[in-house]
XYZ file of N, CA and C in Angstrom:
804
model
N 18.758 -167.320 -45.571
C 17.851 -167.027 -44.460
C 18.490 -166.088 -43.459
N 19.782 -166.347 -43.140
C 20.452 -165.456 -42.182
C 20.588 -164.050 -42.727
N 20.815 -163.972 -44.030
C 20.991 -162.658 -44.653
C 19.713 -161.827 -44.536
N 18.551 -162.460 -44.697
C 17.266 -161.748 -44.611
C 17.006 -161.262 -43.201
N 17.290 -162.122 -42.217
C 17.085 -161.704 -40.821
C 17.966 -160.515 -40.462
N 19.182 -160.524 -40.975
C 20.104 -159.407 -40.671
C 19.573 -158.109 -41.238
N 19.041 -158.180 -42.447
C 18.500 -156.950 -43.054
C 17.281 -156.427 -42.302
N 16.420 -157.361 -41.898
C 15.227 -156.943 -41.128
C 15.631 -156.315 -39.804
N 16.582 -156.916 -39.129
C 17.074 -156.384 -37.841
C 17.679 -155.000 -38.012
N 18.422 -154.825 -39.105
C 19.061 -153.535 -39.401
C 18.014 -152.445 -39.647
N 16.941 -152.798 -40.369
C 15.856 -151.826 -40.648
C 15.150 -151.419 -39.365
N 14.930 -152.411 -38.476
C 14.271 -152.105 -37.193
C 15.107 -151.147 -36.348
N 16.435 -151.343 -36.323
C 17.327 -150.449 -35.575
C 17.237 -149.031 -36.111
N 17.270 -148.888 -37.448
C 17.167 -147.552 -38.051
C 15.837 -146.882 -37.716
N 14.758 -147.680 -37.703
C 13.428 -147.148 -37.391
C 13.363 -146.635 -35.951
N 13.944 -147.445 -35.044
C 13.955 -147.042 -33.627
C 14.799 -145.808 -33.390
N 15.941 -145.709 -34.066
C 16.793 -144.527 -33.937
C 16.112 -143.284 -34.482
N 15.237 -143.470 -35.442
C 14.550 -142.332 -36.040
C 13.411 -141.803 -35.206
N 12.886 -142.587 -34.250
C 11.760 -142.132 -33.430
C 12.041 -140.867 -32.626
N 13.176 -140.765 -31.920
C 13.428 -139.549 -31.144
C 13.489 -138.314 -32.013
N 14.056 -138.471 -33.237
C 14.154 -137.311 -34.118
C 12.778 -136.832 -34.527
N 11.884 -137.819 -34.816
C 10.528 -137.450 -35.214
C 9.775 -136.830 -34.047
N 9.982 -137.423 -32.840
C 9.327 -136.887 -31.645
C 9.762 -135.476 -31.339
N 11.054 -135.217 -31.571
C 11.565 -133.880 -31.294
C 10.881 -132.845 -32.178
N 10.595 -133.252 -33.397
C 9.937 -132.355 -34.337
C 8.540 -132.006 -33.866
N 7.826 -133.015 -33.394
C 6.425 -132.834 -33.002
C 6.313 -132.014 -31.722
N 7.231 -132.205 -30.773
C 7.130 -131.577 -29.458
C 7.767 -130.191 -29.374
N 8.207 -129.654 -30.486
C 8.798 -128.312 -30.454
C 7.754 -127.295 -30.027
N 8.108 -126.382 -29.083
C 7.132 -125.382 -28.620
C 6.750 -124.421 -29.727
N 5.488 -123.990 -29.665
C 4.982 -123.047 -30.651
C 5.505 -121.654 -30.343
N 5.951 -120.971 -31.383
C 6.473 -119.613 -31.198
C 5.336 -118.653 -30.828
N 5.615 -117.790 -29.837
C 4.609 -116.819 -29.374
C 4.645 -115.585 -30.242
N 3.491 -115.154 -30.646
C 3.378 -113.937 -31.453
C 3.554 -112.735 -30.548
N 4.675 -112.033 -30.666
C 4.977 -110.907 -29.768
C 4.032 -109.743 -29.964
N 3.522 -109.566 -31.176
C 2.661 -108.427 -31.467
C 1.174 -108.743 -31.280
N 0.863 -109.923 -30.675
C -0.525 -110.287 -30.472
C -1.198 -109.292 -29.542
N -2.386 -108.799 -29.900
C -3.136 -107.855 -29.082
C -4.479 -108.473 -28.725
N -4.962 -108.179 -27.543
C -6.258 -108.699 -27.146
C -6.662 -108.123 -25.806
N -7.884 -108.394 -25.381
C -8.395 -107.894 -24.106
C -8.311 -109.022 -23.092
N -7.497 -108.835 -22.077
C -7.368 -109.831 -21.026
C -8.402 -109.579 -19.942
N -8.578 -108.308 -19.546
C -9.544 -107.931 -18.523
C -10.556 -106.948 -19.094
N -11.730 -106.903 -18.471
C -12.803 -106.033 -18.957
C -13.075 -104.848 -18.038
N -12.690 -104.974 -16.766
C -12.977 -103.912 -15.798
C -11.698 -103.481 -15.082
N -11.708 -102.248 -14.602
C -10.560 -101.717 -13.876
C -11.061 -100.810 -12.753
N -10.670 -101.110 -11.532
C -11.035 -100.286 -10.374
C -9.745 -99.851 -9.692
N -9.562 -98.542 -9.577
C -8.304 -98.023 -9.042
C -8.538 -96.897 -8.036
N -7.513 -96.665 -7.234
C -7.455 -95.520 -6.328
C -6.200 -94.726 -6.688
N -6.275 -93.415 -6.519
C -5.078 -92.623 -6.813
C -4.917 -91.474 -5.838
N -3.677 -91.051 -5.697
C -3.342 -89.867 -4.904
C -2.654 -88.890 -5.843
N -3.116 -87.628 -5.802
C -2.629 -86.620 -6.738
C -2.100 -85.420 -5.948
N -0.881 -85.025 -6.278
C -0.280 -83.851 -5.652
C -0.180 -82.719 -6.673
N -0.460 -81.502 -6.229
C -0.196 -80.329 -7.064
C 0.434 -79.261 -6.186
N 0.879 -78.184 -6.802
C 1.677 -77.201 -6.046
C 0.897 -76.523 -4.925
N -0.448 -76.615 -4.948
C -1.260 -75.955 -3.931
C -2.114 -76.919 -3.114
N -1.761 -78.213 -3.104
C -2.554 -79.145 -2.315
C -2.454 -80.573 -2.795
N -3.518 -81.354 -2.542
C -3.527 -82.773 -2.897
C -4.979 -83.227 -3.066
N -5.150 -84.466 -3.575
C -6.484 -85.043 -3.741
C -6.392 -86.553 -3.736
N -7.476 -87.209 -3.296
C -7.600 -88.663 -3.307
C -8.821 -89.024 -4.147
N -8.704 -90.058 -4.991
C -9.792 -90.379 -5.913
C -10.030 -91.874 -6.037
N -11.277 -92.212 -6.423
C -11.673 -93.582 -6.762
C -12.118 -93.580 -8.217
N -11.660 -94.564 -8.999
C -11.976 -94.644 -10.424
C -12.548 -96.016 -10.752
N -13.639 -96.047 -11.518
C -14.241 -97.294 -11.969
C -14.280 -97.267 -13.489
N -13.543 -98.202 -14.132
C -13.401 -98.140 -15.571
C -13.812 -99.399 -16.307
N -14.072 -99.224 -17.604
C -14.364 -100.327 -18.505
C -13.286 -100.365 -19.581
N -12.607 -101.516 -19.717
C -11.563 -101.668 -20.721
C -12.247 -101.980 -22.057
N -12.339 -100.983 -22.920
C -13.061 -101.110 -24.185
C -12.249 -101.899 -25.211
N -10.951 -101.636 -25.287
C -10.051 -102.333 -26.196
C -8.659 -102.317 -25.592
N -7.717 -102.960 -26.272
C -6.368 -103.050 -25.711
C -5.720 -101.686 -25.494
N -6.195 -100.654 -26.212
C -5.553 -99.342 -26.105
C -6.474 -98.255 -25.560
N -7.658 -98.639 -25.012
C -8.566 -97.608 -24.513
C -9.364 -98.092 -23.310
N -9.464 -97.221 -22.303
C -10.264 -97.484 -21.109
C -11.121 -96.259 -20.811
N -12.423 -96.455 -20.668
C -13.324 -95.381 -20.244
C -13.628 -95.564 -18.762
N -13.751 -94.455 -18.028
C -13.933 -94.586 -16.583
C -14.737 -93.426 -15.989
N -15.247 -93.689 -14.762
C -15.895 -92.668 -13.940
C -14.990 -92.386 -12.746
N -14.994 -91.133 -12.274
C -14.081 -90.720 -11.204
C -14.828 -89.932 -10.126
N -14.448 -90.166 -8.861
C -14.929 -89.357 -7.732
C -13.716 -88.977 -6.899
N -13.594 -87.689 -6.563
C -12.369 -87.198 -5.912
C -12.680 -86.228 -4.781
N -11.869 -86.316 -3.728
C -11.932 -85.393 -2.601
C -10.547 -84.773 -2.425
N -10.479 -83.444 -2.384
C -9.169 -82.792 -2.320
C -9.150 -81.554 -1.446
N -7.966 -80.987 -1.344
C -7.753 -79.761 -0.557
C -6.876 -78.820 -1.373
N -7.275 -77.552 -1.444
C -6.523 -76.558 -2.209
C -6.264 -75.330 -1.351
N -5.048 -74.842 -1.372
C -4.718 -73.591 -0.692
C -4.307 -72.561 -1.731
N -4.308 -71.308 -1.329
C -3.852 -70.238 -2.212
C -2.328 -70.217 -2.215
N -1.724 -70.067 -3.400
C -0.259 -70.121 -3.491
C 0.414 -68.955 -2.760
N -0.385 -67.952 -2.382
C 0.186 -66.794 -1.670
C 0.144 -66.960 -0.150
N -0.379 -68.072 0.332
C -0.446 -68.300 1.782
C 0.960 -68.408 2.377
N 1.147 -67.800 3.530
C 2.412 -67.884 4.261
C 2.118 -68.243 5.711
N 2.687 -69.348 6.157
C 2.430 -69.785 7.530
C 3.367 -69.104 8.515
N 2.822 -68.798 9.707
C 3.559 -68.100 10.761
C 3.349 -68.849 12.071
N 4.390 -68.951 12.865
C 4.262 -69.468 14.224
C 4.956 -68.488 15.160
N 4.190 -67.869 16.023
C 4.745 -66.839 16.911
C 5.319 -67.427 18.188
N 5.186 -68.757 18.363
C 5.773 -69.443 19.524
C 5.407 -68.767 20.842
N 4.116 -68.488 20.999
C 3.610 -67.903 22.233
C 3.044 -69.004 23.116
N 2.867 -68.681 24.400
C 2.248 -69.650 25.308
C 1.240 -68.930 26.187
N 0.139 -69.625 26.446
C -0.931 -69.055 27.275
C -1.313 -70.117 28.291
N -1.012 -69.889 29.553
C -1.236 -70.907 30.570
C -0.095 -71.925 30.558
N -0.309 -73.035 31.239
C 0.752 -74.024 31.390
C 0.938 -74.891 30.149
N -0.152 -75.259 29.500
C -0.057 -76.259 28.438
C -0.521 -75.762 27.067
N -0.985 -74.546 26.966
C -1.548 -74.039 25.723
C -0.503 -73.242 24.944
N 0.184 -73.892 24.017
C 1.153 -73.195 23.173
C 0.505 -72.885 21.834
N 0.953 -71.824 21.182
C 0.316 -71.351 19.952
C 0.568 -72.295 18.777
N -0.429 -72.407 17.897
C -0.299 -73.175 16.661
C 0.101 -72.237 15.532
N 0.736 -72.804 14.507
C 1.053 -72.004 13.329
C -0.239 -71.669 12.589
N -0.237 -70.588 11.813
C -1.432 -70.176 11.075
C -1.019 -69.495 9.776
N -1.967 -69.442 8.835
C -1.741 -68.766 7.559
C -2.250 -67.337 7.684
N -1.350 -66.383 7.616
C -1.713 -64.981 7.810
C -2.613 -64.501 6.671
N -3.739 -63.889 7.022
C -4.664 -63.346 6.033
C -5.662 -64.344 5.477
N -5.571 -65.602 5.876
C -6.498 -66.617 5.370
C -7.834 -66.505 6.078
N -8.938 -66.562 5.314
C -10.264 -66.427 5.913
C -11.131 -67.676 5.690
N -10.762 -68.522 4.707
C -11.512 -69.758 4.446
C -10.557 -70.863 4.016
N -10.905 -72.101 4.355
C -10.203 -73.278 3.830
C -11.047 -73.852 2.699
N -10.391 -74.295 1.608
C -11.088 -74.813 0.437
C -10.939 -76.329 0.342
N -12.079 -77.023 0.412
C -12.141 -78.467 0.210
C -12.830 -78.702 -1.131
N -12.254 -79.562 -1.976
C -12.789 -79.817 -3.313
C -13.473 -81.174 -3.395
N -14.672 -81.195 -3.966
C -15.362 -82.446 -4.294
C -15.544 -82.448 -5.809
N -14.976 -83.463 -6.471
C -15.021 -83.521 -7.933
C -15.561 -84.878 -8.397
N -16.250 -84.860 -9.531
C -16.692 -86.082 -10.197
C -16.473 -85.876 -11.683
N -16.372 -86.980 -12.436
C -16.143 -86.805 -13.859
C -16.118 -88.105 -14.622
N -16.090 -87.979 -15.936
C -15.906 -89.117 -16.841
C -14.618 -88.886 -17.606
N -13.893 -89.969 -17.884
C -12.607 -89.806 -18.537
C -12.282 -90.935 -19.489
N -11.186 -90.766 -20.201
C -10.712 -91.769 -21.152
C -9.200 -91.852 -21.095
N -8.700 -93.100 -20.988
C -7.272 -93.369 -21.110
C -7.018 -93.955 -22.490
N -6.065 -93.421 -23.199
C -5.735 -93.922 -24.530
C -4.236 -94.145 -24.617
N -3.823 -95.353 -25.049
C -2.410 -95.710 -25.107
C -1.910 -95.635 -26.540
N -0.786 -94.972 -26.721
C -0.224 -94.774 -28.053
C 1.007 -95.642 -28.304
N 1.543 -96.262 -27.268
C 2.693 -97.157 -27.448
C 2.204 -98.593 -27.415
N 3.101 -99.554 -27.634
C 2.743 -100.966 -27.691
C 2.295 -101.441 -26.322
N 0.996 -101.656 -26.146
C 0.451 -102.075 -24.857
C 0.439 -103.588 -24.671
N 0.675 -104.349 -25.749
C 0.534 -105.799 -25.657
C 1.675 -106.469 -24.918
N 2.808 -105.785 -24.776
C 3.936 -106.399 -24.083
C 3.637 -106.428 -22.592
N 3.539 -107.625 -22.059
C 3.025 -107.805 -20.705
C 3.834 -107.060 -19.652
N 5.146 -107.046 -19.774
C 5.979 -106.445 -18.742
C 6.456 -105.033 -19.094
N 6.001 -104.505 -20.183
C 6.484 -103.196 -20.618
C 5.715 -102.045 -19.994
N 6.105 -100.834 -20.364
C 5.433 -99.612 -19.919
C 4.676 -99.031 -21.101
N 3.366 -98.929 -20.965
C 2.543 -98.352 -22.019
C 2.443 -96.851 -21.788
N 2.685 -96.079 -22.831
C 2.646 -94.615 -22.750
C 1.414 -94.117 -23.497
N 0.685 -93.207 -22.878
C -0.505 -92.660 -23.515
C -0.926 -91.366 -22.856
N -2.220 -91.054 -22.987
C -2.722 -89.830 -22.363
C -4.030 -90.129 -21.642
N -4.381 -89.249 -20.708
C -5.594 -89.380 -19.912
C -6.313 -88.035 -19.905
N -7.565 -88.010 -20.301
C -8.371 -86.787 -20.251
C -9.625 -87.065 -19.429
N -10.085 -86.055 -18.690
C -11.209 -86.244 -17.786
C -11.860 -84.886 -17.511
N -13.189 -84.867 -17.351
C -13.903 -83.610 -17.064
C -15.212 -83.920 -16.354
N -15.742 -82.910 -15.657
C -17.006 -83.096 -14.948
C -17.279 -81.951 -13.990
N -18.260 -82.122 -13.096
C -18.604 -81.072 -12.131
C -17.595 -80.967 -10.997
N -17.539 -79.792 -10.399
C -16.655 -79.534 -9.259
C -17.430 -78.716 -8.229
N -17.234 -79.045 -6.976
C -17.914 -78.332 -5.894
C -16.879 -77.809 -4.908
N -16.880 -76.481 -4.695
C -15.976 -75.870 -3.717
C -16.690 -75.797 -2.368
N -16.097 -76.423 -1.370
C -16.644 -76.383 -0.010
C -15.754 -75.446 0.806
N -16.314 -74.303 1.200
C -15.547 -73.298 1.946
C -15.861 -73.396 3.429
N -14.824 -73.628 4.232
C -14.960 -73.702 5.695
C -14.293 -72.480 6.318
N -15.010 -71.735 7.159
C -14.387 -70.556 7.789
C -13.104 -70.926 8.531
N -12.101 -70.067 8.391
C -10.799 -70.273 9.029
C -10.792 -69.523 10.362
N -10.719 -70.261 11.467
C -10.789 -69.664 12.799
C -9.383 -69.422 13.351
N -9.227 -68.274 13.997
C -7.978 -67.928 14.672
C -8.247 -67.626 16.142
N -7.241 -67.872 16.970
C -7.277 -67.460 18.371
C -6.760 -66.025 18.434
N -7.649 -65.102 18.781
C -7.284 -63.685 18.846
C -7.076 -63.258 20.293
N -6.102 -62.361 20.493
C -5.756 -61.885 21.843
C -6.556 -60.627 22.153
N -7.316 -60.650 23.250
C -8.070 -59.484 23.713
C -7.549 -59.072 25.091
N -7.199 -57.804 25.213
C -6.712 -57.272 26.486
C -7.914 -56.830 27.311
N -8.084 -57.430 28.490
C -9.205 -57.094 29.369
C -8.861 -55.958 30.315
N -7.652 -55.980 30.840
C -7.196 -54.953 31.780
C -5.746 -54.630 31.467
N -5.549 -53.494 30.819
C -4.196 -53.123 30.406
C -3.264 -52.967 31.596
N -3.756 -52.422 32.693
C -2.907 -52.194 33.865
C -2.455 -53.483 34.497
N -3.345 -54.476 34.528
C -3.011 -55.758 35.167
C -2.510 -56.777 34.149
N -2.378 -56.343 32.897
C -1.936 -57.236 31.819
C -2.806 -58.482 31.737
N -4.098 -58.274 31.938
C -5.025 -59.400 31.880
C -5.558 -59.537 30.456
N -5.384 -60.723 29.871
C -5.822 -60.972 28.495
C -6.602 -62.279 28.421
N -7.352 -62.424 27.332
C -8.028 -63.689 27.075
C -7.964 -63.997 25.584
N -8.096 -65.278 25.258
C -8.094 -65.715 23.862
C -9.524 -66.013 23.420
N -9.874 -65.527 22.226
C -11.200 -65.779 21.664
C -11.031 -66.371 20.267
N -11.708 -67.481 20.037
C -11.643 -68.143 18.731
C -12.690 -67.502 17.808
N -12.223 -66.854 16.741
C -13.130 -66.122 15.856
C -12.766 -66.340 14.389
N -13.782 -66.266 13.545
C -13.565 -66.246 12.100
C -13.541 -64.792 11.632
N -13.141 -64.599 10.395
C -13.007 -63.244 9.836
C -14.377 -62.599 9.645
N -14.459 -61.325 9.988
C -15.672 -60.540 9.777
C -15.269 -59.074 9.615
N -16.212 -58.246 9.206
C -15.920 -56.815 9.062
C -15.588 -56.195 10.407
N -16.219 -56.692 11.479
C -16.003 -56.133 12.818
C -14.594 -56.429 13.359
N -14.066 -57.621 13.079
C -12.759 -57.968 13.643
C -11.637 -57.965 12.600
N -11.920 -57.390 11.420
C -10.950 -57.439 10.312
C -9.590 -56.878 10.715
N -9.590 -55.748 11.426
C -8.321 -55.121 11.802
C -7.522 -56.008 12.751
N -8.201 -56.610 13.724
C -7.511 -57.493 14.684
C -7.090 -58.803 14.017
N -7.919 -59.330 13.118
C -7.645 -60.583 12.418
C -6.371 -60.481 11.588
N -6.064 -59.288 11.113
C -4.899 -59.066 10.246
C -3.800 -58.288 10.964
N -3.723 -58.432 12.272
C -2.727 -57.689 13.056
C -1.848 -58.648 13.844
N -1.029 -58.093 14.731
C -0.169 -58.901 15.600
C -0.931 -59.481 16.785
N -2.243 -59.245 16.859
C -3.053 -59.767 17.958
C -3.518 -61.204 17.701
N -2.938 -61.858 16.700
C -3.269 -63.267 16.427
C -2.347 -64.155 17.265
N -2.970 -65.026 18.072
C -2.199 -65.957 18.892
C -1.821 -67.199 18.086
N -2.762 -67.704 17.294
C -2.499 -68.886 16.470
C -3.786 -69.435 15.889
N -3.678 -70.541 15.196
C -4.839 -71.176 14.575
C -5.691 -71.889 15.618
N -7.008 -71.940 15.361
C -7.916 -72.668 16.253
C -8.001 -74.147 15.911
N -7.395 -74.559 14.810
C -7.461 -75.958 14.393
C -8.398 -76.140 13.216
N -8.134 -77.164 12.398
C -8.861 -77.358 11.141
C -10.341 -77.652 11.354
N -10.708 -78.394 12.386
C -12.083 -78.863 12.541
C -13.038 -77.785 13.059
N -12.498 -76.684 13.545
C -13.367 -75.596 13.993
C -14.017 -74.925 12.778
N -15.334 -74.841 12.761
C -16.049 -74.216 11.660
C -16.620 -75.189 10.645
N -16.483 -76.507 10.886
C -17.012 -77.489 9.945
C -18.533 -77.432 9.813
N -19.214 -76.914 10.836
C -20.672 -76.804 10.785
C -21.133 -75.508 10.118
N -20.187 -74.738 9.544
C -20.540 -73.464 8.915
C -20.101 -73.408 7.453
N -19.951 -74.547 6.829
C -19.435 -74.571 5.463
C -20.447 -73.998 4.469
N -19.936 -73.466 3.360
C -20.764 -72.991 2.250
C -20.288 -73.665 0.972
N -21.145 -73.657 -0.062
C -20.854 -74.405 -1.281
C -20.930 -73.500 -2.511
N -19.983 -73.724 -3.447
C -19.982 -73.019 -4.724
C -19.755 -74.024 -5.835
N -20.720 -74.183 -6.770
C -20.558 -75.159 -7.846
C -19.682 -74.645 -8.987
N -19.183 -75.582 -9.773
C -18.351 -75.222 -10.914
C -18.053 -76.430 -11.780
N -17.048 -76.308 -12.625
C -16.611 -77.365 -13.521
C -15.122 -77.618 -13.351
N -14.684 -78.826 -13.693
C -13.261 -79.164 -13.620
C -12.873 -80.003 -14.822
N -11.595 -79.942 -15.188
C -11.072 -80.742 -16.295
C -9.597 -81.021 -16.050
N -9.110 -82.083 -16.715
C -7.724 -82.498 -16.504
C -7.194 -83.207 -17.750
N -5.927 -83.007 -18.062
C -5.282 -83.718 -19.169
C -3.859 -84.050 -18.746
N -3.458 -85.307 -18.958
C -2.137 -85.711 -18.499
C -1.487 -86.758 -19.375
N -0.181 -86.871 -19.227
C 0.620 -87.895 -19.893
C 0.690 -89.093 -18.959
N 0.359 -90.277 -19.478
C 0.168 -91.464 -18.648
C 1.240 -92.516 -18.943
N 1.803 -93.095 -17.860
C 2.770 -94.184 -17.965
C 2.217 -95.367 -17.172
N 1.721 -96.383 -17.886
C 1.096 -97.541 -17.247
C 2.075 -98.711 -17.238
N 2.339 -99.277 -16.065
C 3.292 -100.372 -15.914
C 2.571 -101.709 -15.854
N 2.989 -102.659 -16.694
C 2.330 -103.957 -16.741
C 0.892 -103.818 -17.192
N 0.692 -103.367 -18.430
C -0.644 -102.990 -18.901
C -1.634 -104.144 -18.919
N -1.153 -105.405 -18.985
C -2.058 -106.549 -18.977
C -2.019 -107.300 -17.644
N -1.347 -106.759 -16.653
C -1.288 -107.397 -15.343
C -2.632 -107.281 -14.630
N -2.841 -108.140 -13.651
C -4.055 -108.062 -12.846
C -4.073 -106.797 -12.010
N -2.894 -106.384 -11.541
C -2.807 -105.198 -10.687
C -2.372 -103.994 -11.512
N -3.176 -102.942 -11.458
C -2.903 -101.723 -12.229
C -1.937 -100.831 -11.460
N -0.946 -100.291 -12.184
C 0.041 -99.378 -11.592
C 0.360 -98.327 -12.651
N 0.227 -97.053 -12.285
C 0.461 -96.011 -13.283
C 0.955 -94.728 -12.633
N 1.726 -93.974 -13.417
C 2.189 -92.637 -13.041
C 1.657 -91.669 -14.086
N 1.211 -90.499 -13.628
C 0.652 -89.516 -14.555
C 1.114 -88.112 -14.164
N 1.426 -87.301 -15.155
C 1.760 -85.892 -14.937
C 0.949 -85.071 -15.931
N 0.478 -83.897 -15.488
C -0.333 -83.098 -16.397
C -0.764 -81.784 -15.775
N -1.840 -81.216 -16.327
C -2.363 -79.939 -15.869
C -3.860 -80.098 -15.608
N -4.351 -79.454 -14.544
C -5.754 -79.549 -14.152
C -6.288 -78.152 -13.850
N -7.597 -78.003 -13.969
C -8.203 -76.706 -13.691
C -9.602 -76.821 -13.121
N -9.989 -75.845 -12.280
C -11.347 -75.724 -11.734
C -11.860 -74.332 -12.061
N -13.118 -74.241 -12.478
C -13.751 -72.961 -12.764
C -15.088 -72.914 -12.036
N -15.297 -71.891 -11.182
C -16.511 -71.783 -10.377
C -17.362 -70.592 -10.826
N -18.618 -70.570 -10.375
C -19.551 -69.538 -10.827
C -19.270 -68.179 -10.184
N -18.428 -68.164 -9.144
C -18.032 -66.895 -8.528
C -16.661 -67.074 -7.896
N -16.054 -65.990 -7.501
C -14.711 -66.070 -6.919
C -14.738 -66.818 -5.587
N -13.652 -67.502 -5.301
C -13.510 -68.306 -4.087
C -12.654 -67.525 -3.096
N -13.272 -67.099 -2.003
C -12.589 -66.248 -1.016
C -11.758 -67.094 -0.062
N -10.470 -67.193 -0.344
C -9.555 -67.906 0.544
C -8.791 -66.919 1.416
N -8.325 -65.818 0.830
C -7.584 -64.788 1.560
C -8.412 -63.518 1.684
N -8.135 -62.755 2.732
C -8.761 -61.439 2.878
C -8.235 -60.534 1.768
N -9.128 -59.914 1.020
C -8.714 -59.098 -0.109
C -8.155 -57.750 0.335
N -7.199 -57.273 -0.446
C -6.593 -55.957 -0.219
C -6.247 -55.375 -1.585
N -5.512 -54.293 -1.565
C -5.111 -53.673 -2.829
C -4.275 -54.624 -3.677
N -3.447 -55.441 -3.019
C -2.525 -56.338 -3.723
C -3.018 -57.777 -3.856
N -4.031 -58.124 -3.088
C -4.507 -59.506 -3.076
C -5.970 -59.551 -3.501
N -6.231 -60.279 -4.593
C -7.588 -60.468 -5.099
C -7.844 -61.961 -5.260
N -9.018 -62.403 -4.832
C -9.406 -63.793 -5.038
C -9.970 -63.966 -6.445
N -9.999 -65.207 -6.927
C -10.441 -65.468 -8.299
C -11.360 -66.687 -8.343
N -12.121 -66.843 -9.435
C -13.065 -67.971 -9.530
C -12.467 -69.224 -10.168
N -11.179 -69.248 -10.447
C -10.569 -70.387 -11.133
C -9.214 -70.733 -10.516
N -8.820 -71.992 -10.732
C -7.522 -72.488 -10.267
C -6.933 -73.373 -11.361
N -5.700 -73.127 -11.741
C -4.995 -73.943 -12.723
C -3.684 -74.390 -12.099
N -3.394 -75.688 -12.165
C -2.174 -76.193 -11.533
C -1.627 -77.416 -12.254
N -0.322 -77.607 -12.147
C 0.334 -78.813 -12.625
C 0.256 -79.868 -11.525
N 0.212 -81.132 -11.917
C 0.055 -82.187 -10.923
C 0.875 -83.422 -11.292
N 1.055 -84.281 -10.273
C 1.619 -85.619 -10.446
C 0.711 -86.594 -9.714
N 0.437 -87.740 -10.336
C -0.522 -88.684 -9.763
C 0.039 -90.100 -9.778
N -0.181 -90.829 -8.683
C 0.128 -92.258 -8.602
C -1.186 -93.016 -8.489
N -1.348 -94.071 -9.303
C -2.600 -94.811 -9.358
C -2.343 -96.305 -9.150
N -3.173 -96.935 -8.299
C -3.050 -98.355 -8.007
C -4.442 -98.991 -7.982
N -4.534 -100.242 -8.419
C -5.817 -100.918 -8.378
C -5.760 -102.300 -8.956
N -6.935 -102.847 -9.312
C -7.024 -104.214 -9.853
C -7.885 -104.230 -11.103
N -7.583 -105.205 -11.977
C -8.392 -105.439 -13.169
C -9.088 -106.800 -13.021
N -10.274 -106.905 -13.611
C -11.029 -108.150 -13.477
C -11.954 -108.316 -14.678
N -12.596 -109.468 -14.723
C -13.587 -109.756 -15.754
C -14.987 -109.703 -15.179
């Protein structure tokens, strides 16, 4: 009888010792599939700032995440473009007690404000499923472009009485009548950007862009990306930014390299 009880007790001890080993087997964490791909978010809304050698632009983008490697979007952008031949001058003159001269772009007759809209596609060619990695791809976009031309006003010096050295300043935009004075040493300085906003004119055209895209945290809630590429605008007629001469001609198109930073959120 004692021998049987000892054997039963021994079997129970072995059974109890075996429980942790069995439990360890069951509770082992499941291995994560590193190459798993899927759609975490369906929508993407971002803002971006874009710099190019002749200006800058700010944009709003509303996108639909079609698949893990593709996003289609709509874009609206407001920008400013100058002619690469512009040269700013400050003559450091003073008129009266508090009126000192502003710097100005010599020969400039209009300021160019850009309004752009378009549809685009982001496509990723590297592994986008890695949550903390950088996805590399490309971004293409095209649509209408509107050139808003605002007359560029200058403070011009007019001599009223040569003997008494009496002069006055007149804020004027470029015209055939004042062309010689507008392009001479009789310029005191700029009248300021907001002068002439009620005299803007419009020229329609088309725009397109293609860039190399680096998206950080491609499956994160917050979108962060860097882009570099080339962009262009083509209008139905030449855009008069500078006064034309034998050496200076205006053109109906602009091509420039750019860098863009994009930030936003993704959601369902």
